[in-house]
Amino acid sequence: MKKITKILLNEKEMPRHWYNVVADMPNKPLPPLNPATRQPIGPEALAAVFPMELIRQEVSAERYIEIPDEVLDLYKTYRPSPLFRAVNLEKTLGTKSKIYYKYEGGNYSGSHKANTAIAQAYYNKQEGVRRITTETGAGQWGCAMSFACAHFGLELLVFMVKVSYGQKPGRKLLMNVYNAKVIPSPSTMTVSGRRVLEIDPDSPGSLGIAISEAMEIAAEDPYTKYSLGSVLNHVILHQTIIGQEAILQMAKTDDYPDVVIGCFGGGSNFSGIAFPFLHENIVNGRKTRLLTIEPSSCPKLTKGKFMYDFGDSAGMTPLLPMYTLGHNFMPEKIHAGGLRYHGAGTLVSQLKKDGLVEAKAKMQRECFEAGVLFARNEGILPAPESTYAIAGALDEARKADIEGVSRTILFNLSGHGHFDISAYEKYFENNLPDHELTNAEVEHAISKIEFPA
Amino acid sequence: MKKITKILLNEKEMPRHWYNVVADMPNKPLPPLNPATRQPIGPEALAAVFPMELIRQEVSAERYIEIPDEVLDLYKTYRPSPLFRAVNLEKTLGTKSKIYYKYEGGNYSGSHKANTAIAQAYYNKQEGVRRITTETGAGQWGCAMSFACAHFGLELLVFMVKVSYGQKPGRKLLMNVYNAKVIPSPSTMTVSGRRVLEIDPDSPGSLGIAISEAMEIAAEDPYTKYSLGSVLNHVILHQTIIGQEAILQMAKTDDYPDVVIGCFGGGSNFSGIAFPFLHENIVNGRKTRLLTIEPSSCPKLTKGKFMYDFGDSAGMTPLLPMYTLGHNFMPEKIHAGGLRYHGAGTLVSQLKKDGLVEAKAKMQRECFEAGVLFARNEGILPAPESTYAIAGALDEARKADIEGVSRTILFNLSGHGHFDISAYEKYFENNLPDHELTNAEVEHAISKIEFPA
């Protein structure tokens, strides 16, 4: 008897709506605050940088939001994405557990980021926007947005975190192929960039700084809006197609996940796969554990503080309730550039606080080791970010074997690592430093958080 | 009404056999000859370097050869591959024609090469082989073989053409991830490599040289066999799953291709998509044109001579009947490394001679321009090799528009260009030289062909 290793859906089975976890949260997320007044902001405060429909989604409490036909049409060029059972990996591990993964790297952008890029570009185009600014870390988000903007006829300006700009020239070039303009951040193009460079001309940059730069440019021009690749509620909303598909796919097997795992930067790929399973937990009494894996060098969920903080380093966003290491925290230059973000999105933060989401931190060498093992067994070269999820899955399988039980493990393979191959070279050269932020360092970082008077 | 842009097959629809064009050829291919005696060689002459089942396939005249279950199982991790209609590209071109493409880059290896790598690794493993040697140009074939060998538990030694080793470090590193050993060719490891280096220490290498090196190592050890990524009949056989799927997919539309296009190096991706359509032409009276696109700098089909020649530069293969520029021809260092081969496989050569296959040559700048246009419209970044097929498809569409007709065009998008992004950088920098081999240069090259006395 053959084992099923690939579970597909046909286009007709593809979900027609996104799932909004807010509808099912026992404690609703706290509102964003105006930094000056410390009062909750209304949607109108976001109108300078986001189109109205995305603001509506950002504050919505509706359980389901319909996916527009134009977005579905482009989704259908790469969705439904496949769900695989990692039979070869299971065999190599000698585990009794079953390991499944949802693969989101099989689209033009190479990661799950396409799911929200397409939606965001579409709504911006609908509302007459001509140009979009955005940030990118490792470049997955920037690539996703570049093609989405090319498709809908929008200009795109990308601030790419400087250390990634150097580490991942391939993704920068791919953005150029898709006709986007890419600027290493911090740059001299913005007030916030120049301020960082004055203090540290060699700043490697961070997602927080790049967000400030992109928002600043967007705020200056009525036809330019800003677009964010993670963290915010509407971004996470668009990713929930992943988990909805995964539920339909798991239903075609005899299994159901005991644990769902995603790597964690701002929260979008984890939330995308996990939230629909949380719905099953809350509404249908399932008991799937939801596990985030973040870098030990940027451990906001495992060691950070739950508080109001800015989403960007210059303090241009509203204050958001989140687990944070401080909006000026400068993460180590690990190769999983997409995980180098100081805070966790509001939704995951609240769910973590309420014990509905678990968190674990890992160092990069162990994750690359897991990535190589995965590639040799399953064929796909994972993005550095995704190796954190793989390492988390291996842990769960090994733990189950020690306990003498078989678990069903599902993780999100958020993207491929074709443009990160030089990071694998460094791994083979034993040239990947491990960093673990100590509790004292975390306390120090948080003590340094400054807010405008 | 929505246009269908992606045509999928389910696993049950996947072909269960490969198609052997020899059964339908009006003139059968001439036999390979022993270089010393000039007499046809028997299968036993190949036994030192190939497993028996592949030799059997090499000389078979059966129309269909069953695909083993173990090969099908691994095929199913990425097949059936999607067929797309390039609606966005059509719109940008403003063409009346319909452009379809079969995408073979969505697997671990990033190209169609996986289709034969899996089959070859399987048969070698079945026959007790422990180690395989092979050559690779741009590295697509080497990557395909690396994972296939890892999967079936075989060691792999890859001779990678030196110019590509420098141009495409990513593919070399990916082979390392899959546990293969990669040597730049020409190397000092073999007699044939040393001979080339003596004459030209800076030789950029060629596929012909790398084949000689790999065959030399294989011939020395009974547990080591050699594996080739294109040219030979059994390699082309394994690729015919592409065209068989494409026929089933086209049947789900109202269209049928007037022309099928593939880029041309040794012949495997072109033959893979085209031969099943040739069967339809011959057996069912269809009239699809079959068009190869080769580099103007390596124009064996458009300007080469049909004659017996060696498949490798050192003369280790039997003499094969082929269109050739001479087994010692050194192609220009174009970025489509997979097209830098001096000869065309026996089957395509005979079919070209008989007027059943057409050939056209193109320069690399035009092809990269077509590749960028394609990426901006369809999202997928094509491999440099595949851009030749795209450029060919654009020609056909433009020609049809001039003639005032609508044609249905199908091309094989043989692979993605994620590891070739630096070639796109050179294109944007206007730093990609064009080379066209003149008739005089071709004549000179052919006049220099030497055979052992």
PDB file of N, CA, C and O in Angstrom, chain B residues 335-391:
ATOM      1  N   HIS B 335      25.174  32.823 -20.881  1.00  0.00           N
ATOM      2  CA  HIS B 335      24.655  32.461 -19.558  1.00  0.00           C
ATOM      3  C   HIS B 335      23.738  31.252 -19.577  1.00  0.00           C
ATOM      4  O   HIS B 335      23.469  30.666 -18.539  1.00  0.00           O
ATOM      5  N   ALA B 336      23.231  30.918 -20.738  1.00  0.00           N
ATOM      6  CA  ALA B 336      22.431  29.706 -20.842  1.00  0.00           C
ATOM      7  C   ALA B 336      23.382  28.519 -20.972  1.00  0.00           C
ATOM      8  O   ALA B 336      23.545  27.919 -22.033  1.00  0.00           O
ATOM      9  N   GLY B 337      24.044  28.194 -19.843  1.00  0.00           N
ATOM     10  CA  GLY B 337      25.092  27.178 -19.841  1.00  0.00           C
ATOM     11  C   GLY B 337      24.599  25.824 -20.344  1.00  0.00           C
ATOM     12  O   GLY B 337      25.360  25.043 -20.909  1.00  0.00           O
ATOM     13  N   GLY B 338      23.322  25.560 -20.140  1.00  0.00           N
ATOM     14  CA  GLY B 338      22.764  24.286 -20.553  1.00  0.00           C
ATOM     15  C   GLY B 338      22.644  24.142 -22.064  1.00  0.00           C
ATOM     16  O   GLY B 338      22.386  23.051 -22.570  1.00  0.00           O
ATOM     17  N   LEU B 339      22.834  25.240 -22.794  1.00  0.00           N
ATOM     18  CA  LEU B 339      22.735  25.181 -24.266  1.00  0.00           C
ATOM     19  C   LEU B 339      24.112  25.157 -24.929  1.00  0.00           C
ATOM     20  O   LEU B 339      24.210  25.154 -26.157  1.00  0.00           O
ATOM     21  N   ARG B 340      25.156  25.137 -24.108  1.00  0.00           N
ATOM     22  CA  ARG B 340      26.527  25.167 -24.634  1.00  0.00           C
ATOM     23  C   ARG B 340      27.009  23.752 -24.965  1.00  0.00           C
ATOM     24  O   ARG B 340      27.939  23.246 -24.364  1.00  0.00           O
ATOM     25  N   TYR B 341      26.395  23.103 -25.915  1.00  0.00           N
ATOM     26  CA  TYR B 341      26.784  21.742 -26.288  1.00  0.00           C
ATOM     27  C   TYR B 341      26.953  21.674 -27.791  1.00  0.00           C
ATOM     28  O   TYR B 341      26.135  22.228 -28.535  1.00  0.00           O
ATOM     29  N   HIS B 342      27.981  20.971 -28.212  1.00  0.00           N
ATOM     30  CA  HIS B 342      28.371  21.024 -29.624  1.00  0.00           C
ATOM     31  C   HIS B 342      27.434  20.278 -30.573  1.00  0.00           C
ATOM     32  O   HIS B 342      27.439  20.535 -31.775  1.00  0.00           O
ATOM     33  N   GLY B 343      26.662  19.327 -30.037  1.00  0.00           N
ATOM     34  CA  GLY B 343      25.872  18.478 -30.926  1.00  0.00           C
ATOM     35  C   GLY B 343      24.415  18.385 -30.524  1.00  0.00           C
ATOM     36  O   GLY B 343      24.019  18.816 -29.446  1.00  0.00           O
ATOM     37  N   ALA B 344      23.623  17.810 -31.400  1.00  0.00           N
ATOM     38  CA  ALA B 344      22.213  17.550 -31.109  1.00  0.00           C
ATOM     39  C   ALA B 344      22.031  16.039 -30.993  1.00  0.00           C
ATOM     40  O   ALA B 344      22.664  15.277 -31.733  1.00  0.00           O
ATOM     41  N   GLY B 345      21.186  15.623 -30.086  1.00  0.00           N
ATOM     42  CA  GLY B 345      20.939  14.188 -29.905  1.00  0.00           C
ATOM     43  C   GLY B 345      20.529  13.525 -31.219  1.00  0.00           C
ATOM     44  O   GLY B 345      19.999  14.171 -32.134  1.00  0.00           O
ATOM     45  N   THR B 346      20.795  12.237 -31.301  1.00  0.00           N
ATOM     46  CA  THR B 346      20.546  11.448 -32.509  1.00  0.00           C
ATOM     47  C   THR B 346      19.103  11.555 -33.014  1.00  0.00           C
ATOM     48  O   THR B 346      18.851  11.703 -34.211  1.00  0.00           O
ATOM     49  N   LEU B 347      18.145  11.486 -32.111  1.00  0.00           N
ATOM     50  CA  LEU B 347      16.740  11.462 -32.523  1.00  0.00           C
ATOM     51  C   LEU B 347      16.327  12.784 -33.147  1.00  0.00           C
ATOM     52  O   LEU B 347      15.737  12.813 -34.238  1.00  0.00           O
ATOM     53  N   VAL B 348      16.640  13.883 -32.464  1.00  0.00           N
ATOM     54  CA  VAL B 348      16.279  15.190 -33.015  1.00  0.00           C
ATOM     55  C   VAL B 348      17.034  15.428 -34.319  1.00  0.00           C
ATOM     56  O   VAL B 348      16.479  15.977 -35.284  1.00  0.00           O
ATOM     57  N   SER B 349      18.287  15.001 -34.366  1.00  0.00           N
ATOM     58  CA  SER B 349      19.076  15.211 -35.593  1.00  0.00           C
ATOM     59  C   SER B 349      18.411  14.533 -36.790  1.00  0.00           C
ATOM     60  O   SER B 349      18.250  15.137 -37.860  1.00  0.00           O
ATOM     61  N   GLN B 350      18.008  13.296 -36.604  1.00  0.00           N
ATOM     62  CA  GLN B 350      17.364  12.571 -37.712  1.00  0.00           C
ATOM     63  C   GLN B 350      16.040  13.247 -38.102  1.00  0.00           C
ATOM     64  O   GLN B 350      15.737  13.399 -39.287  1.00  0.00           O
ATOM     65  N   LEU B 351      15.278  13.662 -37.104  1.00  0.00           N
ATOM     66  CA  LEU B 351      13.975  14.282 -37.375  1.00  0.00           C
ATOM     67  C   LEU B 351      14.140  15.645 -38.052  1.00  0.00           C
ATOM     68  O   LEU B 351      13.356  16.025 -38.918  1.00  0.00           O
ATOM     69  N   LYS B 352      15.187  16.362 -37.668  1.00  0.00           N
ATOM     70  CA  LYS B 352      15.482  17.634 -38.323  1.00  0.00           C
ATOM     71  C   LYS B 352      15.855  17.386 -39.792  1.00  0.00           C
ATOM     72  O   LYS B 352      15.385  18.085 -40.702  1.00  0.00           O
ATOM     73  N   LYS B 353      16.702  16.378 -39.994  1.00  0.00           N
ATOM     74  CA  LYS B 353      17.129  16.010 -41.350  1.00  0.00           C
ATOM     75  C   LYS B 353      15.922  15.651 -42.225  1.00  0.00           C
ATOM     76  O   LYS B 353      15.867  15.994 -43.391  1.00  0.00           O
ATOM     77  N   ASP B 354      14.942  15.000 -41.595  1.00  0.00           N
ATOM     78  CA  ASP B 354      13.751  14.552 -42.326  1.00  0.00           C
ATOM     79  C   ASP B 354      12.670  15.629 -42.401  1.00  0.00           C
ATOM     80  O   ASP B 354      11.552  15.367 -42.860  1.00  0.00           O
ATOM     81  N   GLY B 355      12.970  16.820 -41.892  1.00  0.00           N
ATOM     82  CA  GLY B 355      12.018  17.921 -42.004  1.00  0.00           C
ATOM     83  C   GLY B 355      10.846  17.854 -41.038  1.00  0.00           C
ATOM     84  O   GLY B 355       9.861  18.561 -41.200  1.00  0.00           O
ATOM     85  N   LEU B 356      10.959  17.033 -40.009  1.00  0.00           N
ATOM     86  CA  LEU B 356       9.860  16.913 -39.046  1.00  0.00           C
ATOM     87  C   LEU B 356      10.041  17.837 -37.850  1.00  0.00           C
ATOM     88  O   LEU B 356       9.128  18.005 -37.036  1.00  0.00           O
ATOM     89  N   VAL B 357      11.208  18.416 -37.735  1.00  0.00           N
ATOM     90  CA  VAL B 357      11.521  19.354 -36.653  1.00  0.00           C
ATOM     91  C   VAL B 357      12.180  20.582 -37.292  1.00  0.00           C
ATOM     92  O   VAL B 357      13.008  20.430 -38.191  1.00  0.00           O
ATOM     93  N   GLU B 358      11.782  21.784 -36.837  1.00  0.00           N
ATOM     94  CA  GLU B 358      12.384  23.021 -37.342  1.00  0.00           C
ATOM     95  C   GLU B 358      13.399  23.564 -36.343  1.00  0.00           C
ATOM     96  O   GLU B 358      13.308  23.279 -35.152  1.00  0.00           O
ATOM     97  N   ALA B 359      14.309  24.402 -36.816  1.00  0.00           N
ATOM     98  CA  ALA B 359      15.302  24.988 -35.918  1.00  0.00           C
ATOM     99  C   ALA B 359      15.511  26.461 -36.230  1.00  0.00           C
ATOM    100  O   ALA B 359      15.418  26.882 -37.394  1.00  0.00           O
ATOM    101  N   LYS B 360      15.800  27.204 -35.190  1.00  0.00           N
ATOM    102  CA  LYS B 360      16.006  28.648 -35.294  1.00  0.00           C
ATOM    103  C   LYS B 360      17.050  29.014 -34.233  1.00  0.00           C
ATOM    104  O   LYS B 360      17.086  28.393 -33.168  1.00  0.00           O
ATOM    105  N   ALA B 361      17.878  30.031 -34.521  1.00  0.00           N
ATOM    106  CA  ALA B 361      18.894  30.446 -33.557  1.00  0.00           C
ATOM    107  C   ALA B 361      18.634  31.874 -33.100  1.00  0.00           C
ATOM    108  O   ALA B 361      18.120  32.689 -33.873  1.00  0.00           O
ATOM    109  N   LYS B 362      18.990  32.153 -31.854  1.00  0.00           N
ATOM    110  CA  LYS B 362      18.761  33.498 -31.300  1.00  0.00           C
ATOM    111  C   LYS B 362      19.956  33.944 -30.461  1.00  0.00           C
ATOM    112  O   LYS B 362      20.677  33.125 -29.904  1.00  0.00           O
ATOM    113  N   MET B 363      20.094  35.265 -30.325  1.00  0.00           N
ATOM    114  CA  MET B 363      21.168  35.821 -29.505  1.00  0.00           C
ATOM    115  C   MET B 363      20.657  36.076 -28.093  1.00  0.00           C
ATOM    116  O   MET B 363      19.457  36.271 -27.874  1.00  0.00           O
ATOM    117  N   GLN B 364      21.601  36.109 -27.125  1.00  0.00           N
ATOM    118  CA  GLN B 364      21.150  36.063 -25.740  1.00  0.00           C
ATOM    119  C   GLN B 364      20.458  37.346 -25.256  1.00  0.00           C
ATOM    120  O   GLN B 364      19.575  37.278 -24.413  1.00  0.00           O
ATOM    121  N   ARG B 365      20.847  38.511 -25.794  1.00  0.00           N
ATOM    122  CA  ARG B 365      20.191  39.744 -25.302  1.00  0.00           C
ATOM    123  C   ARG B 365      18.697  39.739 -25.599  1.00  0.00           C
ATOM    124  O   ARG B 365      17.884  40.080 -24.745  1.00  0.00           O
ATOM    125  N   GLU B 366      18.345  39.343 -26.821  1.00  0.00           N
ATOM    126  CA  GLU B 366      16.927  39.280 -27.178  1.00  0.00           C
ATOM    127  C   GLU B 366      16.182  38.298 -26.265  1.00  0.00           C
ATOM    128  O   GLU B 366      15.037  38.536 -25.874  1.00  0.00           O
ATOM    129  N   CYS B 367      16.871  37.220 -25.920  1.00  0.00           N
ATOM    130  CA  CYS B 367      16.227  36.199 -25.082  1.00  0.00           C
ATOM    131  C   CYS B 367      16.028  36.713 -23.650  1.00  0.00           C
ATOM    132  O   CYS B 367      14.972  36.497 -23.049  1.00  0.00           O
ATOM    133  N   PHE B 368      17.025  37.391 -23.099  1.00  0.00           N
ATOM    134  CA  PHE B 368      16.849  37.961 -21.752  1.00  0.00           C
ATOM    135  C   PHE B 368      15.752  39.022 -21.741  1.00  0.00           C
ATOM    136  O   PHE B 368      14.990  39.132 -20.785  1.00  0.00           O
ATOM    137  N   GLU B 369      15.683  39.800 -22.819  1.00  0.00           N
ATOM    138  CA  GLU B 369      14.623  40.797 -22.918  1.00  0.00           C
ATOM    139  C   GLU B 369      13.259  40.101 -22.866  1.00  0.00           C
ATOM    140  O   GLU B 369      12.343  40.545 -22.148  1.00  0.00           O
ATOM    141  N   ALA B 370      13.150  39.006 -23.584  1.00  0.00           N
ATOM    142  CA  ALA B 370      11.903  38.223 -23.563  1.00  0.00           C
ATOM    143  C   ALA B 370      11.651  37.658 -22.163  1.00  0.00           C
ATOM    144  O   ALA B 370      10.507  37.629 -21.691  1.00  0.00           O
ATOM    145  N   GLY B 371      12.727  37.243 -21.495  1.00  0.00           N
ATOM    146  CA  GLY B 371      12.598  36.685 -20.146  1.00  0.00           C
ATOM    147  C   GLY B 371      12.081  37.703 -19.145  1.00  0.00           C
ATOM    148  O   GLY B 371      11.233  37.394 -18.295  1.00  0.00           O
ATOM    149  N   VAL B 372      12.578  38.928 -19.242  1.00  0.00           N
ATOM    150  CA  VAL B 372      12.128  39.986 -18.327  1.00  0.00           C
ATOM    151  C   VAL B 372      10.668  40.334 -18.602  1.00  0.00           C
ATOM    152  O   VAL B 372       9.861  40.472 -17.679  1.00  0.00           O
ATOM    153  N   LEU B 373      10.315  40.438 -19.877  1.00  0.00           N
ATOM    154  CA  LEU B 373       8.917  40.709 -20.237  1.00  0.00           C
ATOM    155  C   LEU B 373       8.010  39.607 -19.681  1.00  0.00           C
ATOM    156  O   LEU B 373       6.939  39.883 -19.116  1.00  0.00           O
ATOM    157  N   PHE B 374       8.464  38.386 -19.813  1.00  0.00           N
ATOM    158  CA  PHE B 374       7.687  37.253 -19.315  1.00  0.00           C
ATOM    159  C   PHE B 374       7.529  37.329 -17.794  1.00  0.00           C
ATOM    160  O   PHE B 374       6.428  37.182 -17.258  1.00  0.00           O
ATOM    161  N   ALA B 375       8.632  37.584 -17.082  1.00  0.00           N
ATOM    162  CA  ALA B 375       8.591  37.633 -15.609  1.00  0.00           C
ATOM    163  C   ALA B 375       7.634  38.723 -15.127  1.00  0.00           C
ATOM    164  O   ALA B 375       6.863  38.513 -14.190  1.00  0.00           O
ATOM    165  N   ARG B 376       7.688  39.883 -15.760  1.00  0.00           N
ATOM    166  CA  ARG B 376       6.830  40.987 -15.320  1.00  0.00           C
ATOM    167  C   ARG B 376       5.353  40.700 -15.566  1.00  0.00           C
ATOM    168  O   ARG B 376       4.488  41.238 -14.890  1.00  0.00           O
ATOM    169  N   ASN B 377       5.080  39.857 -16.546  1.00  0.00           N
ATOM    170  CA  ASN B 377       3.679  39.560 -16.868  1.00  0.00           C
ATOM    171  C   ASN B 377       3.179  38.293 -16.203  1.00  0.00           C
ATOM    172  O   ASN B 377       2.041  38.237 -15.753  1.00  0.00           O
ATOM    173  N   GLU B 378       4.028  37.284 -16.136  1.00  0.00           N
ATOM    174  CA  GLU B 378       3.576  35.973 -15.655  1.00  0.00           C
ATOM    175  C   GLU B 378       4.117  35.615 -14.275  1.00  0.00           C
ATOM    176  O   GLU B 378       3.704  34.620 -13.685  1.00  0.00           O
ATOM    177  N   GLY B 379       5.061  36.402 -13.765  1.00  0.00           N
ATOM    178  CA  GLY B 379       5.540  36.191 -12.405  1.00  0.00           C
ATOM    179  C   GLY B 379       6.763  35.307 -12.294  1.00  0.00           C
ATOM    180  O   GLY B 379       7.643  35.565 -11.490  1.00  0.00           O
ATOM    181  N   ILE B 380       6.828  34.258 -13.094  1.00  0.00           N
ATOM    182  CA  ILE B 380       7.927  33.294 -12.972  1.00  0.00           C
ATOM    183  C   ILE B 380       9.193  33.843 -13.627  1.00  0.00           C
ATOM    184  O   ILE B 380       9.163  34.308 -14.772  1.00  0.00           O
ATOM    185  N   LEU B 381      10.313  33.776 -12.902  1.00  0.00           N
ATOM    186  CA  LEU B 381      11.603  34.175 -13.458  1.00  0.00           C
ATOM    187  C   LEU B 381      12.174  32.990 -14.226  1.00  0.00           C
ATOM    188  O   LEU B 381      12.498  31.965 -13.632  1.00  0.00           O
ATOM    189  N   PRO B 382      12.313  33.102 -15.554  1.00  0.00           N
ATOM    190  CA  PRO B 382      12.770  31.936 -16.316  1.00  0.00           C
ATOM    191  C   PRO B 382      14.278  31.721 -16.235  1.00  0.00           C
ATOM    192  O   PRO B 382      15.040  32.671 -16.089  1.00  0.00           O
ATOM    193  N   ALA B 383      14.695  30.463 -16.330  1.00  0.00           N
ATOM    194  CA  ALA B 383      16.118  30.156 -16.489  1.00  0.00           C
ATOM    195  C   ALA B 383      16.594  30.763 -17.807  1.00  0.00           C
ATOM    196  O   ALA B 383      15.815  30.879 -18.757  1.00  0.00           O
ATOM    197  N   PRO B 384      17.883  31.146 -17.881  1.00  0.00           N
ATOM    198  CA  PRO B 384      18.393  31.692 -19.143  1.00  0.00           C
ATOM    199  C   PRO B 384      18.102  30.777 -20.329  1.00  0.00           C
ATOM    200  O   PRO B 384      17.745  31.255 -21.413  1.00  0.00           O
ATOM    201  N   GLU B 385      18.226  29.477 -20.130  1.00  0.00           N
ATOM    202  CA  GLU B 385      17.934  28.530 -21.212  1.00  0.00           C
ATOM    203  C   GLU B 385      16.494  28.717 -21.704  1.00  0.00           C
ATOM    204  O   GLU B 385      16.222  28.794 -22.906  1.00  0.00           O
ATOM    205  N   SER B 386      15.571  28.790 -20.730  1.00  0.00           N
ATOM    206  CA  SER B 386      14.147  28.862 -21.088  1.00  0.00           C
ATOM    207  C   SER B 386      13.791  30.154 -21.806  1.00  0.00           C
ATOM    208  O   SER B 386      12.792  30.205 -22.529  1.00  0.00           O
ATOM    209  N   THR B 387      14.596  31.207 -21.619  1.00  0.00           N
ATOM    210  CA  THR B 387      14.268  32.472 -22.298  1.00  0.00           C
ATOM    211  C   THR B 387      14.334  32.313 -23.819  1.00  0.00           C
ATOM    212  O   THR B 387      13.685  33.055 -24.539  1.00  0.00           O
ATOM    213  N   TYR B 388      15.113  31.354 -24.294  1.00  0.00           N
ATOM    214  CA  TYR B 388      15.173  31.118 -25.749  1.00  0.00           C
ATOM    215  C   TYR B 388      13.822  30.625 -26.262  1.00  0.00           C
ATOM    216  O   TYR B 388      13.378  31.017 -27.343  1.00  0.00           O
ATOM    217  N   ALA B 389      13.174  29.783 -25.483  1.00  0.00           N
ATOM    218  CA  ALA B 389      11.849  29.294 -25.885  1.00  0.00           C
ATOM    219  C   ALA B 389      10.830  30.428 -25.853  1.00  0.00           C
ATOM    220  O   ALA B 389       9.969  30.528 -26.732  1.00  0.00           O
ATOM    221  N   ILE B 390      10.958  31.289 -24.837  1.00  0.00           N
ATOM    222  CA  ILE B 390      10.034  32.428 -24.744  1.00  0.00           C
ATOM    223  C   ILE B 390      10.209  33.346 -25.953  1.00  0.00           C
ATOM    224  O   ILE B 390       9.233  33.760 -26.589  1.00  0.00           O
ATOM    225  N   ALA B 391      11.475  33.653 -26.270  1.00  0.00           N
ATOM    226  CA  ALA B 391      11.740  34.520 -27.424  1.00  0.00           C
ATOM    227  C   ALA B 391      11.168  33.896 -28.696  1.00  0.00           C
ATOM    228  O   ALA B 391      10.620  34.600 -29.556  1.00  0.00           O
TER     229      ALA B 391
END
